[in-house]
Coordinates of C-alpha atoms in Angstrom, one line a residue:
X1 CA 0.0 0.0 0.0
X2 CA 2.6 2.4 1.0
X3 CA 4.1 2.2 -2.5
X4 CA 0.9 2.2 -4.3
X5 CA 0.6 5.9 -2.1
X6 CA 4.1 7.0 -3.5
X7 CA 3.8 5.9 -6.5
X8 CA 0.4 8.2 -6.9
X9 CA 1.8 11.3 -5.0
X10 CA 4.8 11.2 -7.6
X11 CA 3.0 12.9 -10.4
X12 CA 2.1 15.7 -8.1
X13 CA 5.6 16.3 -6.5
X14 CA 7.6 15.9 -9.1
X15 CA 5.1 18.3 -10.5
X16 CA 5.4 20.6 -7.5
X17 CA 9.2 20.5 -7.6
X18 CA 9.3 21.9 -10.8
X19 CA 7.0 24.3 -10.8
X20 CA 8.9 26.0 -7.6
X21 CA 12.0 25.4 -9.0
X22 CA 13.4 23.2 -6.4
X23 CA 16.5 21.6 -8.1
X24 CA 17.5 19.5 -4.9
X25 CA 14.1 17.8 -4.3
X26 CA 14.0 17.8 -8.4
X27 CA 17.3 15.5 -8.7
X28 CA 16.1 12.8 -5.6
X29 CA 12.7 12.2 -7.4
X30 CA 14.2 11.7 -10.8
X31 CA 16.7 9.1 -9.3
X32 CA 13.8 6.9 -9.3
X33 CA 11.1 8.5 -11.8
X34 CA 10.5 9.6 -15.1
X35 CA 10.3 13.3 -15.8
X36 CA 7.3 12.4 -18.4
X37 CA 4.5 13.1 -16.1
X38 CA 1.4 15.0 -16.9
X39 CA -1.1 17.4 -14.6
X40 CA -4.1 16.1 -15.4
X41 CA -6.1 19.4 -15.4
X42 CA -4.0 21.1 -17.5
X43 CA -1.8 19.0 -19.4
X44 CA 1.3 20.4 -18.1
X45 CA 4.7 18.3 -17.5
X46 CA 7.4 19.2 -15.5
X47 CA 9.0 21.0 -18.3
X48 CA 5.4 23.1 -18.4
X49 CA 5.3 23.8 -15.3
X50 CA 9.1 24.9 -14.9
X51 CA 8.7 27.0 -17.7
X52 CA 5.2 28.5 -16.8
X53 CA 6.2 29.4 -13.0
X54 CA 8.2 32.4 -14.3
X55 CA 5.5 34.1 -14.9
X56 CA 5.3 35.2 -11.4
X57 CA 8.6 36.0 -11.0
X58 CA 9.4 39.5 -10.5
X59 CA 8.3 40.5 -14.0
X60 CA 5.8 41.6 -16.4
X61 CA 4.8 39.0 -18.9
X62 CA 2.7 38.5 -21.8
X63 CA -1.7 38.6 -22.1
X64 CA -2.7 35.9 -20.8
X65 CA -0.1 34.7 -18.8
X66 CA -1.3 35.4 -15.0
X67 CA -3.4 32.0 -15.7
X68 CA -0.5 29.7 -16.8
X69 CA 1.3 29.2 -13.5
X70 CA 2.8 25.6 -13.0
X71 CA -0.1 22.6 -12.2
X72 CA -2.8 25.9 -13.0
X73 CA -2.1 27.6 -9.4
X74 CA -0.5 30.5 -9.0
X75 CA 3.2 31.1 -7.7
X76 CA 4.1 33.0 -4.8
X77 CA 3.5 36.8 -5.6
X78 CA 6.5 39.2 -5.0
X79 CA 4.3 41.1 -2.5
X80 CA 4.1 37.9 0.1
X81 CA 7.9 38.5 0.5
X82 CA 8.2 42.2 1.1
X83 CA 7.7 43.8 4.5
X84 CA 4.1 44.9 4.8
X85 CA 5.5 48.6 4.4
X86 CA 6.7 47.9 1.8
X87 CA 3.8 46.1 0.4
X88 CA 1.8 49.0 0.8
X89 CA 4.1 51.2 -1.2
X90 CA 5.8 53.1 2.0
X91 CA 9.2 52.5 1.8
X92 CA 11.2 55.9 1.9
X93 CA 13.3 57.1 -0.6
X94 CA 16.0 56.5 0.6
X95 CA 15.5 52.8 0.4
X96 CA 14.5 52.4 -3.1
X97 CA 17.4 52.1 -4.6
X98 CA 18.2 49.4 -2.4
X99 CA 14.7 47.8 -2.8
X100 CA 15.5 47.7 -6.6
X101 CA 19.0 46.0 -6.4
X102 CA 17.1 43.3 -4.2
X103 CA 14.8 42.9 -6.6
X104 CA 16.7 42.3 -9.3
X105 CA 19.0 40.2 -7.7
X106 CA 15.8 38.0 -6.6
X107 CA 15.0 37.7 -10.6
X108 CA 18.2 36.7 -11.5
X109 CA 18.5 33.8 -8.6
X110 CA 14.9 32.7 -9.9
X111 CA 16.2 33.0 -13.7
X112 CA 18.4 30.5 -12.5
X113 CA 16.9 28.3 -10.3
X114 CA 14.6 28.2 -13.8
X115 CA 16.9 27.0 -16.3
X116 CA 18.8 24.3 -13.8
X117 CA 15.2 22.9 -13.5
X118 CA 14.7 23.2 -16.9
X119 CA 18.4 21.6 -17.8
X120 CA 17.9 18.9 -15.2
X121 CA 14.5 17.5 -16.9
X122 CA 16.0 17.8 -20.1
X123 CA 18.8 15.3 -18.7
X124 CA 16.6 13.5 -17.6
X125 CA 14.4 12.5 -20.8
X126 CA 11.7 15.5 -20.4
X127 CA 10.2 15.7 -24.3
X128 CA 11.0 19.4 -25.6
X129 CA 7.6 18.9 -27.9
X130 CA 4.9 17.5 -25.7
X131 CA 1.4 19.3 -25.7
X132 CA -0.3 21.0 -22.9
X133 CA -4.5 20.4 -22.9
X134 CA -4.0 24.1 -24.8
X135 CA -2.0 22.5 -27.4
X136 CA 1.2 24.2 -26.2
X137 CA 4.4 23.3 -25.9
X138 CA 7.3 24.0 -23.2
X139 CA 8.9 26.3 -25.6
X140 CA 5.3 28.1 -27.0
X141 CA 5.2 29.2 -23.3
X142 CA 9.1 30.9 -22.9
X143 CA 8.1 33.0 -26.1
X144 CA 4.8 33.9 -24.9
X145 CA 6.3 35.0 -21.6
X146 CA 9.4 36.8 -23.3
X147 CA 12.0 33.6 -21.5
X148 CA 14.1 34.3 -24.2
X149 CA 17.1 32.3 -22.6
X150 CA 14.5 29.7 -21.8
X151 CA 13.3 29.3 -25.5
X152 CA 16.5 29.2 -26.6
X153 CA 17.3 26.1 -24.4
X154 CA 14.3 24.7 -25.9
X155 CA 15.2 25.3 -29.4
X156 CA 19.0 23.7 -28.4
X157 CA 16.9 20.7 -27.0
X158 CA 14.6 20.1 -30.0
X159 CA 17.6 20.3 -32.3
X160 CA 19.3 17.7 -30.0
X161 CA 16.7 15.4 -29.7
X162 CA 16.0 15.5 -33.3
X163 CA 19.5 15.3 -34.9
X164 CA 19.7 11.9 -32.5
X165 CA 16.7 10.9 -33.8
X166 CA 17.4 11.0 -37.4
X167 CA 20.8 9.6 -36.7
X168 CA 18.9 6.2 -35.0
X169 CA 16.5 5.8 -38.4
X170 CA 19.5 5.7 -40.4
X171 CA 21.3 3.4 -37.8
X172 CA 18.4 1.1 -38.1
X173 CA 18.5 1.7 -42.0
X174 CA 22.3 0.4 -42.4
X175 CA 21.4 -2.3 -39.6
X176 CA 18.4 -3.5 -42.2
X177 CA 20.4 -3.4 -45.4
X178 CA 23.7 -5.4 -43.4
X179 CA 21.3 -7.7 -42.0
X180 CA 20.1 -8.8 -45.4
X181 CA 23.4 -9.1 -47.1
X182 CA 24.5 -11.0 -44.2
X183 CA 21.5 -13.7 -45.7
X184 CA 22.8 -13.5 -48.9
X185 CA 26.3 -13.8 -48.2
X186 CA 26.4 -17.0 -45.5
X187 CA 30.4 -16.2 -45.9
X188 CA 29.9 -12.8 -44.0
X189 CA 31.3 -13.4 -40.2
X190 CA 28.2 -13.5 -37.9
X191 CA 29.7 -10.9 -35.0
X192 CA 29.5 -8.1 -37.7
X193 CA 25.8 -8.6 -38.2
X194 CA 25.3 -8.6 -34.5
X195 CA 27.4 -5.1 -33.9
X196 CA 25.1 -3.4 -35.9
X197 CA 21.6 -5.1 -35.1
X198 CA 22.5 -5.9 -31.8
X199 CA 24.3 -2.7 -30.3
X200 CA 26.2 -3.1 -26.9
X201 CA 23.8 -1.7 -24.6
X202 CA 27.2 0.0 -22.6
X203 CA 28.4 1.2 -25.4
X204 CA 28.5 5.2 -24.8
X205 CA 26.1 5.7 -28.2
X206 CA 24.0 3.5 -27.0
X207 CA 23.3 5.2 -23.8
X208 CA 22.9 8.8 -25.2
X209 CA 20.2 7.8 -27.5
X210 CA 18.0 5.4 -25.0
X211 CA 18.1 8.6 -22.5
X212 CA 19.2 8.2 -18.7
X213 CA 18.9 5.1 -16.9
X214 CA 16.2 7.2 -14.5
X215 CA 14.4 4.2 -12.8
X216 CA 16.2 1.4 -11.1
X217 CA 18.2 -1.7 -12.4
X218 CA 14.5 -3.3 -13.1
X219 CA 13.3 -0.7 -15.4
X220 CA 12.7 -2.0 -18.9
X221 CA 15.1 -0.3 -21.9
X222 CA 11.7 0.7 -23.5
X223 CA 10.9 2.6 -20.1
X224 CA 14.4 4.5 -20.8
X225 CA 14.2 4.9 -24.7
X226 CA 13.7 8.5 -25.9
X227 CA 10.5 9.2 -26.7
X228 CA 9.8 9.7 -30.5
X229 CA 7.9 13.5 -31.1
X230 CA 4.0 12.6 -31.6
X231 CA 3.0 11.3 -34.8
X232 CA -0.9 12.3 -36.5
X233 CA -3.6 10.8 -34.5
X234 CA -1.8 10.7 -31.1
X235 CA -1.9 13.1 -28.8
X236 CA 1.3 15.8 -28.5
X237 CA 2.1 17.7 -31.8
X238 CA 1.8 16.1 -35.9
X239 CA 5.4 15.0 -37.2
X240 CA 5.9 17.3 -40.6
X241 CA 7.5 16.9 -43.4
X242 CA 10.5 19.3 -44.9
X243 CA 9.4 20.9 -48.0
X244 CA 5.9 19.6 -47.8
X245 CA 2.6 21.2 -46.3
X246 CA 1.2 19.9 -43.2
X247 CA -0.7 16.9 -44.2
X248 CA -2.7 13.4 -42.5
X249 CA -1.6 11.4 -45.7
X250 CA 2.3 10.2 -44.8
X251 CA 2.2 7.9 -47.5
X252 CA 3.3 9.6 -51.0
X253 CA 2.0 6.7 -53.2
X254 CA -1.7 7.6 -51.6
X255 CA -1.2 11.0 -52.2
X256 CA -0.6 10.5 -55.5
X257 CA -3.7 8.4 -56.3
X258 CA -6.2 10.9 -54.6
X259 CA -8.3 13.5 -55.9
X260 CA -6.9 17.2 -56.0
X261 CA -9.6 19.6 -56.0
X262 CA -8.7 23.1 -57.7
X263 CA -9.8 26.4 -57.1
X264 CA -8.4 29.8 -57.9
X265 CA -6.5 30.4 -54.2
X266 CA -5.5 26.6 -53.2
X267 CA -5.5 22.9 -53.9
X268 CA -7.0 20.8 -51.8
X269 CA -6.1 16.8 -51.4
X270 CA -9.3 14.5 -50.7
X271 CA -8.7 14.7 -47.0
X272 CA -9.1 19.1 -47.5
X273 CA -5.8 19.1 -46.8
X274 CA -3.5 22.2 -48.5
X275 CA -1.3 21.0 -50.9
X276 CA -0.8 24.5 -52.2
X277 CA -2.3 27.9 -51.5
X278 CA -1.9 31.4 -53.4
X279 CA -1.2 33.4 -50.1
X280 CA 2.3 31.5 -51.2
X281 CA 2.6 33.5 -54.1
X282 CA 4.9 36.3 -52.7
X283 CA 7.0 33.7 -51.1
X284 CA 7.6 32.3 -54.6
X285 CA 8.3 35.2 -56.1
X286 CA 11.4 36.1 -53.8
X287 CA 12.5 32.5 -53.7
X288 CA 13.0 33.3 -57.7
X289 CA 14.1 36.7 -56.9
X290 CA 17.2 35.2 -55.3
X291 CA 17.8 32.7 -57.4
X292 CA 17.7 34.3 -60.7
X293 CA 19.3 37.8 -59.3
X294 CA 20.4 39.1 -62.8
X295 CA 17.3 38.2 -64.0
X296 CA 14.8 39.5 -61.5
X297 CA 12.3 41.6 -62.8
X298 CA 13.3 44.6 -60.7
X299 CA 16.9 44.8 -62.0
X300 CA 17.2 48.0 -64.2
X301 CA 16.4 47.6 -68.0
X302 CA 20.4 48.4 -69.0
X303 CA 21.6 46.1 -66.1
X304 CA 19.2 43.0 -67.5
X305 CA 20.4 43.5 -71.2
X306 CA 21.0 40.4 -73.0
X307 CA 24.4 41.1 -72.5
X308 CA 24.2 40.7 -69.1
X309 CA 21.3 38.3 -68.2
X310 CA 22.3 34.8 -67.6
X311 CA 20.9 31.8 -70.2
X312 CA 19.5 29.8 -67.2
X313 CA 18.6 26.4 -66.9
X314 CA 16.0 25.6 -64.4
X315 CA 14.7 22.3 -62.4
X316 CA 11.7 22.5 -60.5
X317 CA 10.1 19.7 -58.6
X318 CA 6.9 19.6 -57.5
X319 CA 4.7 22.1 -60.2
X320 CA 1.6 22.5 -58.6
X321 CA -0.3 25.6 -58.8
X322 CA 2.6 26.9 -61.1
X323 CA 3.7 29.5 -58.9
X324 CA 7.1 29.5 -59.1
X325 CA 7.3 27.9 -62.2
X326 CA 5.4 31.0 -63.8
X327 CA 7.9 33.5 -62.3
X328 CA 10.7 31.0 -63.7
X329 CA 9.3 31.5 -67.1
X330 CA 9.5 35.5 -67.3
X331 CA 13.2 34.6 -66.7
X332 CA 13.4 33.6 -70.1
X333 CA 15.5 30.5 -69.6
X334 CA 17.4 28.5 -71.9
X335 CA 16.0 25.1 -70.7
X336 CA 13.3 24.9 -67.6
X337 CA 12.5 21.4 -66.8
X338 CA 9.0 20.4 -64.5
X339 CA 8.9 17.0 -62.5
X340 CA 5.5 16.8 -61.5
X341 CA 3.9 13.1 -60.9
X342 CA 0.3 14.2 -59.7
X343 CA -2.2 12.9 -62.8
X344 CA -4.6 15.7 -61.8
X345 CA -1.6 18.3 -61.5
X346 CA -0.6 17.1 -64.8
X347 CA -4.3 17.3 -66.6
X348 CA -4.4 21.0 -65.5
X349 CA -0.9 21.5 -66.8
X350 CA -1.9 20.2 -70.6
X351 CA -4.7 22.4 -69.9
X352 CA -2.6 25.3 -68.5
X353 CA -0.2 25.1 -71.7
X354 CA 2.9 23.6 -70.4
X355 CA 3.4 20.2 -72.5
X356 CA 3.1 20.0 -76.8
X357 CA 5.2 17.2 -77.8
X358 CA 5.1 14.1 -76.0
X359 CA 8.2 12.1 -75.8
X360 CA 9.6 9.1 -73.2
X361 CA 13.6 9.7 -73.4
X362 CA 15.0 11.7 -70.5
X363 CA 17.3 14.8 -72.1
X364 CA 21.3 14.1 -71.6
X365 CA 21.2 17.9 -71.3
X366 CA 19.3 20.8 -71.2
X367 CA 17.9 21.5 -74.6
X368 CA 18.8 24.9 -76.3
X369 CA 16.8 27.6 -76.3
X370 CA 13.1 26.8 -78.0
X371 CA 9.2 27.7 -77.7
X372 CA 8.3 24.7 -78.0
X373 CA 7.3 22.3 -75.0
X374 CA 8.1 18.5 -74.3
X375 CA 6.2 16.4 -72.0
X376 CA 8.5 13.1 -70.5
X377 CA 6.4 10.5 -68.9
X378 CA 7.7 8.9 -66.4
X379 CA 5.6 5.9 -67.1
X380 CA 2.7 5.6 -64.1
X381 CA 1.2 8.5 -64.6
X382 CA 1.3 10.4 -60.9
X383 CA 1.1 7.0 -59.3
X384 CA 4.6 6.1 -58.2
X385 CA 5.5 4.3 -61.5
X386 CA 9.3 4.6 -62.6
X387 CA 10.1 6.5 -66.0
X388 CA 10.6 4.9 -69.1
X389 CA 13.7 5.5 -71.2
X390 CA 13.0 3.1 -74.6
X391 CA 10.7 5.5 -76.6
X392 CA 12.1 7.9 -78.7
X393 CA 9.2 9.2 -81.1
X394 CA 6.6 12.4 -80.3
X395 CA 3.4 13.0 -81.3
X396 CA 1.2 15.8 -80.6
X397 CA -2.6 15.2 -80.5
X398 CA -5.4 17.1 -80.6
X399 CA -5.5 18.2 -76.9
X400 CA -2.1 19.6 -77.2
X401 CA -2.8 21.5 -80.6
X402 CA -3.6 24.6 -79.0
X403 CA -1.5 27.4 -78.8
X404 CA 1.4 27.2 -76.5
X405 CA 3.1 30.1 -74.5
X406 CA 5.4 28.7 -72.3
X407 CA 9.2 29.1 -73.2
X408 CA 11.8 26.0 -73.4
X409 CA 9.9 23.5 -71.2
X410 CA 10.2 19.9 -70.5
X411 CA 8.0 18.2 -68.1
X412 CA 8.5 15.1 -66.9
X413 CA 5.7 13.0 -65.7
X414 CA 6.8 10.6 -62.9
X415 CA 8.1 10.6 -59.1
X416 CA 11.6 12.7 -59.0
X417 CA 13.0 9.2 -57.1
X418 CA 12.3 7.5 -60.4
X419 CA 13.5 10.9 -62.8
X420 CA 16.4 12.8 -61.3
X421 CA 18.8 9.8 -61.6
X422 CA 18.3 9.3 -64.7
X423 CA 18.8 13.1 -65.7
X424 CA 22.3 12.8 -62.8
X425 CA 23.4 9.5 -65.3
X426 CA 23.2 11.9 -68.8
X427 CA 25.4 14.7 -67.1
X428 CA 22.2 17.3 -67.1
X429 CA 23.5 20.3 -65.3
X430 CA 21.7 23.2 -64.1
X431 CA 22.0 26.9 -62.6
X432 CA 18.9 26.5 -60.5
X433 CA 16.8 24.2 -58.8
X434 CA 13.6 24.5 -56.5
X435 CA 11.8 21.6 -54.5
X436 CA 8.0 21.8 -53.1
X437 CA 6.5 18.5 -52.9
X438 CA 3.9 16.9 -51.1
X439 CA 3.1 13.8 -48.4
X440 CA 7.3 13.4 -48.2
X441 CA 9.0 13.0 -45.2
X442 CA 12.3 14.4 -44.2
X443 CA 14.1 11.5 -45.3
X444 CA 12.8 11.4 -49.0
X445 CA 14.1 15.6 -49.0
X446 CA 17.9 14.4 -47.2
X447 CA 18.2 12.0 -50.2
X448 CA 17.4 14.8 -52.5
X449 CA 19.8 17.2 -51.8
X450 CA 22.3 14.2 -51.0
X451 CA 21.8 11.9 -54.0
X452 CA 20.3 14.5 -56.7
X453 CA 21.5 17.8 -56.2
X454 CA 24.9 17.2 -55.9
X455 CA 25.1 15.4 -59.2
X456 CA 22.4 18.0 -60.9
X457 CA 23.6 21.6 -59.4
X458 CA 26.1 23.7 -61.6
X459 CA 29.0 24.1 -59.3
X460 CA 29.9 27.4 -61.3
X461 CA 27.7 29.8 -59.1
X462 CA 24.6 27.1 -59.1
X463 CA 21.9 27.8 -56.6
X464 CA 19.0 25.8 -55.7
X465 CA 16.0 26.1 -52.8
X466 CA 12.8 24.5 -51.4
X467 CA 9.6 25.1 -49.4
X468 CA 10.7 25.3 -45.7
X469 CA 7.7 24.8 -44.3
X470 CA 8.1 22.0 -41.2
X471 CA 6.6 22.8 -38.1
X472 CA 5.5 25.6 -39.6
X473 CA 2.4 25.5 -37.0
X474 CA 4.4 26.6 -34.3
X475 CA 7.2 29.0 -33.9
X476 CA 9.7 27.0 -31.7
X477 CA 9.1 23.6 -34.2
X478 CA 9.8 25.8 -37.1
X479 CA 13.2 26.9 -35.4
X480 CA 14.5 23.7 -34.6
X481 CA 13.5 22.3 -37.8
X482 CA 15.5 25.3 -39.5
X483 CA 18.4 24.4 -37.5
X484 CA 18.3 21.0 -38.4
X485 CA 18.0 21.3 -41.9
X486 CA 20.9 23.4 -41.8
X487 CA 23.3 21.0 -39.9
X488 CA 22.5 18.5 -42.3
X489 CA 23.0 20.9 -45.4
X490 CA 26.2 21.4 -44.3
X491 CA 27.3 17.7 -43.7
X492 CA 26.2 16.9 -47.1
X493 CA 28.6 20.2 -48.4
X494 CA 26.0 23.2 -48.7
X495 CA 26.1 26.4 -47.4
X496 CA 22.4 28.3 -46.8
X497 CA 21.7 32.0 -46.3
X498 CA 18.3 32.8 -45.1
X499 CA 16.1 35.5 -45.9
X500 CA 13.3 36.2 -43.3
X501 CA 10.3 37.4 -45.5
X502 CA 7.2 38.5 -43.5
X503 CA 3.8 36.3 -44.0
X504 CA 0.6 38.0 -44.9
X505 CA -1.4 38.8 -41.2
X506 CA -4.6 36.9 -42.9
X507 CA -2.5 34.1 -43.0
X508 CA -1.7 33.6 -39.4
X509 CA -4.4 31.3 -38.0
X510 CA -6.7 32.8 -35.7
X511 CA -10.1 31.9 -35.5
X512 CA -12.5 34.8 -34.4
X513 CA -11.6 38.7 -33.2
X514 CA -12.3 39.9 -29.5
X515 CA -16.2 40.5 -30.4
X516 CA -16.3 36.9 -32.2
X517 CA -16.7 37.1 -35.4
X518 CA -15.1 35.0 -38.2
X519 CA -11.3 36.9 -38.6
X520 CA -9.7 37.2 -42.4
X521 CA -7.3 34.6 -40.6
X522 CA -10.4 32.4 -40.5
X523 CA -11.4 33.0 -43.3
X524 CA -8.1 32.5 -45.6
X525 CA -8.2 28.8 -44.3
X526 CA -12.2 28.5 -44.9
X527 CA -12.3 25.0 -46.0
X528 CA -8.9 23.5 -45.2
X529 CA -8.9 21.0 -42.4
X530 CA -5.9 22.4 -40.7
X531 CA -4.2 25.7 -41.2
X532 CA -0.3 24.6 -42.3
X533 CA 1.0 27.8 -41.3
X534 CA 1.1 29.8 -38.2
X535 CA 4.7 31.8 -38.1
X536 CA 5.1 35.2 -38.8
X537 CA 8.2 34.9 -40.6
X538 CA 8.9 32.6 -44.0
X539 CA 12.5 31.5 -43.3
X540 CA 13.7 31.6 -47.4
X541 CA 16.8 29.4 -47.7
X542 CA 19.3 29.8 -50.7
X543 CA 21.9 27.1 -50.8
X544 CA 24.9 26.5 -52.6
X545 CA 28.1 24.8 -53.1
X546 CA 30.5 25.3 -49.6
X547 CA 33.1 27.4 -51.0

C-alpha cells in the first residue's frame, strides 16, 4: 500500500518541484522517476510547469499569462515577501534604490533556479515537444512569456533530440540493409551482423540515445528509450515533413492516387488538406528573386540586357499551382525542366499550356533555347511508376494542338525518385533548382539534396531552394526544424543563407476577433482541415556549393 501511495503522490511532486523550481528535491525524485508526467487538469509536465512558474517572478509577462502558473495555481507573488511597508508602497526614498538591487538580484536567482530545473528535466528525458491540454508546448510558453534564454534552451533541446533521432532511423536503415546481405552472403562473419543489429547496450552511443537510466536496475530499456515526437492521431504535436505542407496522408503513393480539388486560391487533397495555396505566391516570387538575381524583374532595364542576363537552366520539382514555375518562365530560360507526378496536376498542366510534344527519353542535357514544350512521362502517370527511357518518337494530339506560350519547357511526368537519376546519369547540369513536394518526409528531402543535387547543381555559381515549411504550425518547431535542416545541409557540403520574408497577417491562423466574429485569418483557411501555417516569418533558404 505504502508504495501504491508514492507511486500516486509522484506525479504531483515531481510536478510541484518543478514548478517552484526546487533543483535538490527535483534531482532525488528523478533518481527513481520519469520526468514524463502529466497534470491532469491542464496537461502540463514538468518542463510546463518549470517554464510556466516564471511568470510570477518578479516581472511583467505577456496577455494571458497570469493563468499559466505551474499545475494551474498561481506562484508566490512578490508582495508575500516584502515587509508589509513595503507592500503597501511606504518605503522611503531612501531605500528604493536598495529595494531595486534586491529585486533584481531576486529575478536573476529565480532566472536561474529556472533554467537548472529546466536543464535537469531535459537530462533527464523531459520531451521538448509535448502538448499541454491548450496544445502548447514548453517552448510556445518561454516565447509567450518573453523567456528568451528559456526558449532558446528549448530550441537547443529540440535540435538535440531530433539530430539523434534522425541519426537512430539511419542506424536502423544500415542495420536493415547489413542484416540482409548477411543472408545473402552466409560467408559474412556473424559478430559483424550482430554489432550493428544488436548494439552493446554500454556502449556510450548507445546510452545517449536510450536517454538516462532514471528508474532502477529493473526498469525495462523501453521505459528508458527516448520518446519519438507525436505522430498524427496521437496526442502531442503532428510530425511534418521538410518541403511539404502539413498533411494526414504520410504515404506519397496515396497521395498520388487521390483526388486534388482546384480552385483559384488553393489545392485541396481528398482529406481538404493544403497541398498549395496562393497566399504562397509572394514567397515564390522572392525565392525566384534570389535565385535568378540578374534576372529579377526589378533589376534596371540596361543592367538586365542580353548582355548581361544569364541563359539559365531551371529544375523545379513539384509544379503545382505553377507559382514558381510561372515567375521561372518571365526569366526567359534557356532550358526549364518540370517534374510533377500528380495525374490531376498534370491534366491542368496540358490544360494550362505547359506540355506539346510528347516524348519518353529523358534529355542528356538541357535543350537549347526553344518555344516549344516536351512532356517526358515517367511511365505511371502520378502513381509512383518509374520512368521509361525506350521511346524515342513524339506525337502531338489534338488536346495539345492549341496554342502554346510557355518558353523551353520539358515536363517530366513521374516521381523525382524515379527521374532525377536518370537526368544525374546523362550529365544534365543546371544553374537553378527549387523543391516543393507533397506527403514526403524528411528523409525522402535528405536524399534529394544528398543523392540528386549534388550530381544536378552547376557548381559554377549554381543555386537551388525548397519550401521550408516543417513545423510551420508553431514557432519554436519551425526553429529547430531550420536548425536542423541546416546541420544536415552542411554535412552533405551546402552552405544556406536565409532570408526572413514576412507572412501575410490573414495568414496567421486565428479563429474569431475579441467580439467573435469569423477573422480574415479564418477566413483565408475556410475549407482546409488544418491551417499549415502559423509563423510570422517565412525562413527563405538559398543554398549552394561550400566554397
Amino acid at each position: 500500500m505504502a508504495e501504491e501511495s508514492c507511486s500516486e503522490l509522484y506525479p504531483q511532486l515531481l510536478l510541484a518541484a518543478a514548478s517552484q523550481h526546487k533543483v535538490d528535491e527535483l534531482r532525488l525524485l528523478l533518481k527513481n522517476g520519469f520526468a514524463n508526467v502529466k497534470d491532469p487538469e491542464t496537461g502540463y509536465s514538468p518542463l510546463h510547469a518549470a517554464i510556466a512558474s516564471t511568470a510570477s517572478k518578479d516581472k511583467p509577462t505577456g496577455a494571458g499569462a497570469e493563468t499559466l502558473v505551474g499545475m494551474g495555481t498561481r506562484g508566490t507573488p512578490e508582495s508575500a515577501n516584502d515587509s508589509p511597508s513595503e507592500a503597501n508602497g511606504e518605503a522611503n526614498d531612501g531605500d528604493l534604490d536598495s529595494h531595486q538591487e534586491c529585486g533584481n538580484e531576486r529575478t536573476a536567482n529565480a532566472s536561474n533556479a529556472a533554467e537548472q530545473t529546466i536543464a535537469l528535466l531535459l537530462q533527464n528525458g523531459a520531451i521538448w515537444n509535448d502538448l499541454d491540454k491548450s496544445g502548447e508546448t514548453p517552448g510556445c510558453i518561454a516565447y509567450r512569456l518573453g523567456e528568451t534564454r528559456i526558449y532558446d534552451m528549448m530550441v537547443d533541446a529540440g535540435f538535440r533530440a531530433e539530430i539523434l533521432l534522425h541519426r537512430l532511423d539511419e542506424y536502423e536503415e544500415l542495420s536493415d540493409r547489413e542484416s540482409a546481405e548477411a543472408e545473402e552472403d552466409p560467408q559474412q562473419p556473424e559478430d559483424v551482423v550482430q554489432r550493428v543489429s544488436s548494439p552493446d547496450p554500454e556502449d556510450e552511443t548507445v546510452a545517449k540515445a536510450n536517454g538516462p537510466r532514471n528508474g532502477s536496475d529493473e526498469a525495462s530499456k523501453e521505459e528508458a528509450e527516448i520518446p519519438r515526437p507525436p505522430q498524427d492521431g496521437e496526442d502531442g504535436m503532428a510530425e511534418h515533413a521538410f518541403g511539404s505542407k502539413v498533411h494526414d496522408t504520410s504515404n506519397n503513393d496515396e497521395y498520388l492516387q487521390s483526388a486534388l480539388t482546384f480552385t483559384d486560391d488553393r489545392i485541396l487533397d481528398q482529406e481538404r488538406n493544403g497541398v498549395m495555396m496562393s497566399w504562397e505566391d509572394e514567397i515564390m516570387r522572392r525565392t525566384v528573386e534570389l535565385l535568378c538575381p540578374n534576372n529579377a524583374d526589378n533589376v534596371a532595364d540596361s543592367e538586365a540586357s542580353s548582355a548581361k542576363k544569364r541563359s539559365l537552366r531551371i529544375l523545379n520539382v513539384g509544379h503545382g499551382m505553377g507559382i514558381v514555375d510561372n515567375y521561372f518562365q518571365k526569366q526567359n530560360p534557356s532550358s526549364h525542366h518540370i517534374v510533377e507526378a500528380h495525374p490531376s496536376v498534370l491534366a491542368k498542366m496540358r490544360d494550362e499550356g505547359w506540355m506539346k510534344s510528347t516524348s519518353t527519353a529523358p534529355p542528356s542535357s538541357p535543350p537549347p533555347p526553344s518555344d516549344d514544350n516536351t512532356h517526358l512521362t515517367g511511365g505511371g502517370g502520378g502513381g509512383g511508376g518509374t520512368a521509361s527511357s525506350t521511346t524515342t518518337t513524339s506525337t502531338i494530339d489534338q488536346h495539345d494542338a492549341k496554342e502554346h506560350k510557355k518558353s523551353s519547357v520539358v515536363v517530366h511526368e513521374g516521381r523525382w525518385q524515379d527521374i532525377l537519376p536518370k537526368l544525374v546519369a546523362e550529365d544534365a547540369s543546371f544553374d537553378v533548382i527549387y523543391f516543393d513536394t507533397f506527403a514526403e518526409d524528411y528523409a525522402a528531402f535528405k536524399e534529394f539534396f544528398r543523392e540528386q543535387v549534388i550530381g544536378l547543381l552547376d557548381a559554377d555559381g549554381g543555386k537551388w531552394s525548397f519550401f521550408n515549411g516543417m513545423g510551420a504550425d508553431r514557432k519554436v518547431c519551425y526553429d529547430v526544424y531550420n536548425k536542423v535542416v541546416e546541420f544536415d545541409l552542411l554535412e552533405a557540403g551546402f552552405d544556406v543563407d536565409w532570408l526572413d520574408v514576412p507572412v501575410p497577417e490573414a495568414v496567421l491562423s486565428k479563429a474569431n476577433d475579441d467580439t467573435g466574429h469569423p477573422t480574415k485569418q479564418k477566413r483565408t483557411w475556410q475549407g482546409v482541415k488544418r491551417p499549415y501555417w502559423n509563423v510570422d516569418s517565412y525562413r527563405l533558404p538559398v543554398c549552394r556549393f561550400i566554397g
